[in-house]
CSV table of C-alpha atoms and ligand atoms in Angstrom, one decimal:
chain,number,residue,atom,x,y,z
A,1,UNK,CA,-22.2,8.5,4.7
A,2,UNK,CA,-18.5,8.7,5.3
A,3,UNK,CA,-17.1,6.1,2.9
A,4,UNK,CA,-17.7,8.1,-0.2
A,5,UNK,CA,-15.1,10.6,0.9
A,6,UNK,CA,-13.0,8.5,3.2
A,7,UNK,CA,-11.8,6.0,0.5
A,8,UNK,CA,-10.5,8.7,-1.9
A,9,UNK,CA,-9.7,11.1,0.9
A,10,UNK,CA,-7.3,8.8,2.9
A,11,UNK,CA,-5.5,7.9,-0.4
A,12,UNK,CA,-5.1,11.6,-1.4
A,13,UNK,CA,-4.0,12.7,2.0
A,14,UNK,CA,-1.4,9.8,2.2
A,15,UNK,CA,0.0,10.9,-1.2
A,16,UNK,CA,0.3,14.5,-0.1
A,17,UNK,CA,1.9,13.5,3.2
A,18,UNK,CA,4.6,11.6,1.4
A,19,UNK,CA,5.1,14.3,-1.2
A,20,UNK,CA,5.8,16.8,1.6
A,21,UNK,CA,8.0,14.3,3.5
A,22,UNK,CA,10.0,13.6,0.3
A,23,UNK,CA,10.7,17.3,-0.1
A,24,UNK,CA,12.1,17.4,3.5
A,25,UNK,CA,14.1,14.2,3.0
A,26,UNK,CA,15.6,15.5,-0.3
A,27,UNK,CA,17.0,18.4,1.6
A,28,UNK,CA,17.9,16.8,5.0
A,29,UNK,CA,18.5,13.1,4.4
A,30,UNK,CA,19.2,12.6,0.7
A,31,UNK,CA,21.2,9.4,1.4
A,32,UNK,CA,17.9,7.6,2.3
A,33,UNK,CA,16.9,7.8,-1.4
A,34,UNK,CA,16.8,4.2,-2.7
A,35,UNK,CA,17.6,5.0,-6.4
A,36,UNK,CA,19.6,8.2,-6.8
A,37,UNK,CA,18.0,9.0,-10.1
A,38,UNK,CA,15.3,11.6,-10.1
A,39,UNK,CA,11.8,10.2,-9.9
A,40,UNK,CA,9.4,13.0,-10.8
A,41,UNK,CA,5.8,12.1,-11.3
A,42,UNK,CA,4.6,11.9,-14.9
A,43,UNK,CA,1.3,13.3,-16.4
A,44,UNK,CA,0.1,9.6,-16.7
A,45,UNK,CA,0.7,9.0,-13.0
A,46,UNK,CA,-1.4,12.1,-12.0
A,47,UNK,CA,-4.1,11.2,-14.5
A,48,UNK,CA,-4.5,7.5,-13.4
A,49,UNK,CA,-4.3,8.5,-9.7
A,50,UNK,CA,-7.2,11.0,-10.0
A,51,UNK,CA,-9.1,8.5,-12.1
A,52,UNK,CA,-8.8,6.0,-9.3
A,53,UNK,CA,-9.8,8.5,-6.6
A,54,UNK,CA,-13.1,8.6,-8.6
A,55,UNK,CA,-13.3,4.8,-8.6
A,56,UNK,CA,-12.6,4.8,-4.8
A,57,UNK,CA,-15.4,7.5,-4.3
A,58,UNK,CA,-17.9,5.4,-6.3
A,59,UNK,CA,-17.1,2.3,-4.3
A,60,UNK,CA,-17.3,4.3,-1.0
A,61,UNK,CA,-20.7,5.6,-2.0
A,62,UNK,CA,-21.8,2.0,-2.8
A,63,UNK,CA,-20.7,1.1,0.8
A,64,UNK,CA,-22.6,4.1,2.2
A,65,UNK,CA,-25.9,3.1,0.5
A,66,UNK,CA,-25.4,-0.6,1.4
A,67,UNK,CA,-25.0,0.5,5.0
A,68,UNK,CA,-28.2,2.5,4.9
A,69,UNK,CA,-29.9,-0.5,3.3
A,70,UNK,CA,-28.6,-2.7,6.2
A,71,UNK,CA,-26.5,-4.9,4.0
A,72,UNK,CA,-23.2,-4.6,5.8
A,73,UNK,CA,-22.1,-7.0,8.6
A,74,UNK,CA,-19.8,-4.2,9.9
A,75,UNK,CA,-21.2,-2.5,13.1
A,76,UNK,CA,-22.1,1.1,12.3
A,77,UNK,CA,-20.1,3.7,14.2
A,78,UNK,CA,-23.4,5.5,15.1
A,79,UNK,CA,-25.3,2.3,16.2
A,80,UNK,CA,-22.3,1.1,18.3
A,81,UNK,CA,-22.6,2.0,22.0
A,82,UNK,CA,-19.6,1.6,24.4
A,83,UNK,CA,-16.7,0.3,22.2
A,84,UNK,CA,-14.8,-2.7,23.5
A,85,UNK,CA,-11.2,-1.5,23.1
A,86,UNK,CA,-9.7,-5.0,22.8
A,87,UNK,CA,-12.3,-6.1,20.2
A,88,UNK,CA,-11.4,-2.9,18.2
A,89,UNK,CA,-7.7,-3.6,18.3
A,90,UNK,CA,-8.1,-7.3,17.4
A,91,UNK,CA,-10.4,-6.3,14.6
A,92,UNK,CA,-7.8,-3.9,13.1
A,93,UNK,CA,-5.2,-6.8,13.1
A,94,UNK,CA,-7.8,-9.2,11.6
A,95,UNK,CA,-8.3,-6.7,8.7
A,96,UNK,CA,-4.6,-6.3,8.2
A,97,UNK,CA,-4.0,-10.1,8.2
A,98,UNK,CA,-6.8,-10.7,5.7
A,99,UNK,CA,-5.6,-7.9,3.5
A,100,UNK,CA,-2.0,-9.2,3.6
A,101,UNK,CA,-3.1,-12.5,2.1
A,102,UNK,CA,-5.6,-10.8,-0.3
A,103,UNK,CA,-3.0,-8.4,-1.6
A,104,UNK,CA,-0.4,-11.2,-2.2
A,105,UNK,CA,-2.9,-13.4,-4.0
A,106,UNK,CA,-4.5,-10.7,-6.2
A,107,UNK,CA,-1.1,-9.3,-7.0
A,108,UNK,CA,0.2,-12.7,-8.2
A,109,UNK,CA,-3.0,-13.0,-10.3
A,110,UNK,CA,-2.3,-9.6,-11.9
A,111,UNK,CA,1.1,-11.0,-13.0
A,112,UNK,CA,-0.6,-13.7,-15.1
A,113,UNK,CA,0.6,-12.6,-18.6
A,114,UNK,CA,-2.9,-11.7,-20.0
A,115,UNK,CA,-3.9,-9.7,-16.9
A,116,UNK,CA,-0.4,-8.1,-16.7
A,117,UNK,CA,-0.6,-6.8,-20.3
A,118,UNK,CA,-4.2,-5.6,-20.1
A,119,UNK,CA,-4.4,-4.3,-16.5
A,120,UNK,CA,-1.3,-4.3,-14.3
A,121,UNK,CA,1.3,-2.9,-16.8
A,122,UNK,CA,0.1,0.6,-16.2
A,123,UNK,CA,1.3,0.4,-12.6
A,124,UNK,CA,4.6,-1.1,-13.7
A,125,UNK,CA,5.5,1.6,-16.2
A,126,UNK,CA,7.0,3.4,-13.2
A,127,UNK,CA,10.4,1.6,-12.6
A,128,UNK,CA,11.6,4.2,-10.1
A,129,UNK,CA,8.4,5.0,-8.1
A,130,UNK,CA,7.3,8.2,-6.4
A,131,UNK,CA,4.3,8.9,-4.1
A,132,UNK,CA,2.0,9.5,-7.1
A,133,UNK,CA,2.8,5.9,-8.4
A,134,UNK,CA,1.0,4.3,-5.4
A,135,UNK,CA,-2.5,4.7,-6.9
A,136,UNK,CA,-1.5,5.0,-10.6
A,137,UNK,CA,-3.1,1.9,-12.0
A,138,UNK,CA,-5.8,0.7,-14.4
A,139,UNK,CA,-9.3,1.4,-12.9
A,140,UNK,CA,-9.9,-2.4,-12.8
A,141,UNK,CA,-6.9,-2.7,-10.6
A,142,UNK,CA,-8.3,0.2,-8.6
A,143,UNK,CA,-11.5,-1.9,-7.9
A,144,UNK,CA,-9.4,-4.9,-6.9
A,145,UNK,CA,-7.1,-2.9,-4.6
A,146,UNK,CA,-9.8,-0.9,-2.8
A,147,UNK,CA,-12.2,-3.9,-3.0
A,148,UNK,CA,-10.8,-5.3,0.3
A,149,UNK,CA,-12.6,-2.5,2.2
A,150,UNK,CA,-16.2,-3.4,1.1
A,151,UNK,CA,-15.3,-7.1,1.4
A,152,UNK,CA,-14.4,-6.7,5.1
A,153,UNK,CA,-17.4,-4.4,5.7
A,154,UNK,CA,-19.9,-6.8,4.0
A,155,UNK,CA,-18.8,-10.0,5.7
A,156,UNK,CA,-17.2,-9.3,9.1
A,157,UNK,CA,-19.2,-8.2,12.2
A,158,UNK,CA,-16.4,-5.9,13.3
A,159,UNK,CA,-16.6,-2.2,14.5
A,160,UNK,CA,-16.7,0.4,11.7
A,161,UNK,CA,-13.9,2.3,13.5
A,162,UNK,CA,-11.6,-0.7,13.0
A,163,UNK,CA,-12.3,-0.6,9.2
A,164,UNK,CA,-11.6,3.2,9.2
A,165,UNK,CA,-8.3,2.7,11.1
A,166,UNK,CA,-7.4,-0.1,8.7
A,167,UNK,CA,-8.2,2.0,5.6
A,168,UNK,CA,-6.0,4.9,6.7
A,169,UNK,CA,-3.1,2.6,7.6
A,170,UNK,CA,-3.4,0.7,4.3
A,171,UNK,CA,-3.3,4.0,2.4
A,172,UNK,CA,-0.3,5.3,4.2
A,173,UNK,CA,1.6,1.9,3.8
A,174,UNK,CA,0.7,1.8,0.1
A,175,UNK,CA,2.3,5.2,-0.5
A,176,UNK,CA,5.3,4.4,1.8
A,177,UNK,CA,6.0,1.4,-0.5
A,178,UNK,CA,6.3,3.9,-3.4
A,179,UNK,CA,7.9,6.9,-1.8
A,180,UNK,CA,11.4,6.3,-3.1
A,181,UNK,CA,13.1,6.7,0.3
A,182,UNK,CA,13.8,3.9,2.9
A,183,UNK,CA,12.7,5.4,6.2
A,184,UNK,CA,13.8,2.3,8.1
A,185,UNK,CA,17.3,2.0,6.9
A,186,UNK,CA,18.8,2.4,10.3
A,187,UNK,CA,16.2,0.7,12.6
A,188,UNK,CA,16.3,-2.6,10.7
A,189,UNK,CA,17.4,-5.2,13.2
A,190,UNK,CA,14.5,-7.4,14.4
A,191,UNK,CA,12.1,-6.1,11.8
A,192,UNK,CA,12.9,-8.6,9.0
A,193,UNK,CA,9.3,-9.9,9.0
A,194,UNK,CA,8.0,-6.5,7.8
A,195,UNK,CA,8.3,-5.3,4.2
A,196,UNK,CA,9.9,-1.9,3.4
A,197,UNK,CA,9.9,0.7,0.6
A,198,UNK,CA,13.0,-1.0,-0.7
A,199,UNK,CA,11.1,-4.3,-0.9
A,200,UNK,CA,8.3,-2.8,-3.1
A,201,UNK,CA,10.8,-0.7,-5.1
A,202,UNK,CA,12.6,-3.9,-6.1
A,203,UNK,CA,9.2,-5.3,-7.3
A,204,UNK,CA,9.0,-2.3,-9.7
A,205,UNK,CA,12.7,-2.8,-10.7
A,206,UNK,CA,12.7,-6.6,-11.2
A,207,UNK,CA,9.0,-7.3,-11.6
A,208,UNK,CA,9.1,-11.0,-10.7
A,209,UNK,CA,10.0,-10.7,-7.0
A,210,UNK,CA,8.4,-9.1,-3.9
A,211,UNK,CA,4.6,-9.3,-4.3
A,212,UNK,CA,3.6,-8.8,-0.7
A,213,UNK,CA,2.5,-5.7,1.2
A,214,UNK,CA,3.0,-5.9,5.0
A,215,UNK,CA,4.8,-9.2,5.9
A,216,UNK,CA,7.7,-10.8,4.0
A,217,UNK,CA,6.5,-14.3,4.9
A,218,UNK,CA,4.4,-14.8,1.8
A,219,UNK,CA,7.2,-14.0,-0.6
A,220,UNK,CA,9.5,-16.3,1.4
A,221,UNK,CA,7.0,-19.1,1.6
A,222,UNK,CA,6.2,-19.0,-2.2
A,223,UNK,CA,9.8,-18.4,-3.3
A,224,UNK,CA,9.2,-14.9,-4.7
A,225,UNK,CA,11.5,-13.0,-2.2
A,226,UNK,CA,14.1,-10.9,-4.1
A,227,UNK,CA,17.6,-12.5,-3.9
A,228,UNK,CA,19.0,-8.9,-4.2
A,229,UNK,CA,17.1,-7.5,-1.3
A,230,UNK,CA,19.6,-8.2,1.6
A,231,UNK,CA,22.6,-6.8,-0.3
A,232,UNK,CA,20.7,-3.6,-1.3
A,233,UNK,CA,19.5,-3.1,2.2
A,234,UNK,CA,23.0,-3.5,3.6
A,235,UNK,CA,24.3,-1.0,1.1
A,236,UNK,CA,21.6,1.5,2.2
A,237,UNK,CA,22.4,1.0,5.9
A,238,UNK,CA,26.1,1.4,5.2
A,239,UNK,CA,25.5,4.6,3.2
A,240,UNK,CA,23.5,6.1,6.1
A,241,UNK,CA,25.9,5.2,8.9
A,242,UNK,CA,26.9,8.2,10.9
A,243,UNK,CA,24.7,10.6,8.8
B,301,LIG,ZN1,3.2,-6.0,-9.7
B,302,LIG,ZN1,3.7,-0.6,-6.8
């Protein structure tokens, strides 16, 4: 019975982690801020975020009872004996790979005009995101976003620990994308294949570009990669040189 608290818990702790980190960065490294304008959370962002923590808890409880009922393919952490380390590591990467494609496709679907107006618009009301924006969306979107965890648990015979690691990583990366600071402005070379906070911030800014979560290949493959990205990244790097 861990999923009922793990799904909302990892999301909440990830938000708190970046809230604290942002306070430090504001004092020590203000030049890493992507948009210099203030991006304080709104009441709406708090409200939808806590509503979605409730959605995550319900889905987590559903996973817990499904596990007790024996409906999950995922190998329970209690039932598992000696863990094969390589199988565990490969399983985490399989989860991340499937989620990367799942996120891109569902995100493109959410931008179909009808779904955008009825569901996804709530998330897009924040044009200059902050850590509380990460889970501020319509509860239907909450089900879609967290839905990847039960999908993996129901269909893949992978270790439960791999799904736990994946869930924590996914939560942290989701908030990083909305934190408003580019933590990788200096260590950029050789990492073009990975998305950044700037990448997702431009999605909130321009709406029709940058739909991916971890890898930039999907946006590049389907022609949705922001044409303004490289220029903005260079400006951020220049601004931070020597600081
Ligand atoms: Zn969007
Ligand atoms: Zn977003």
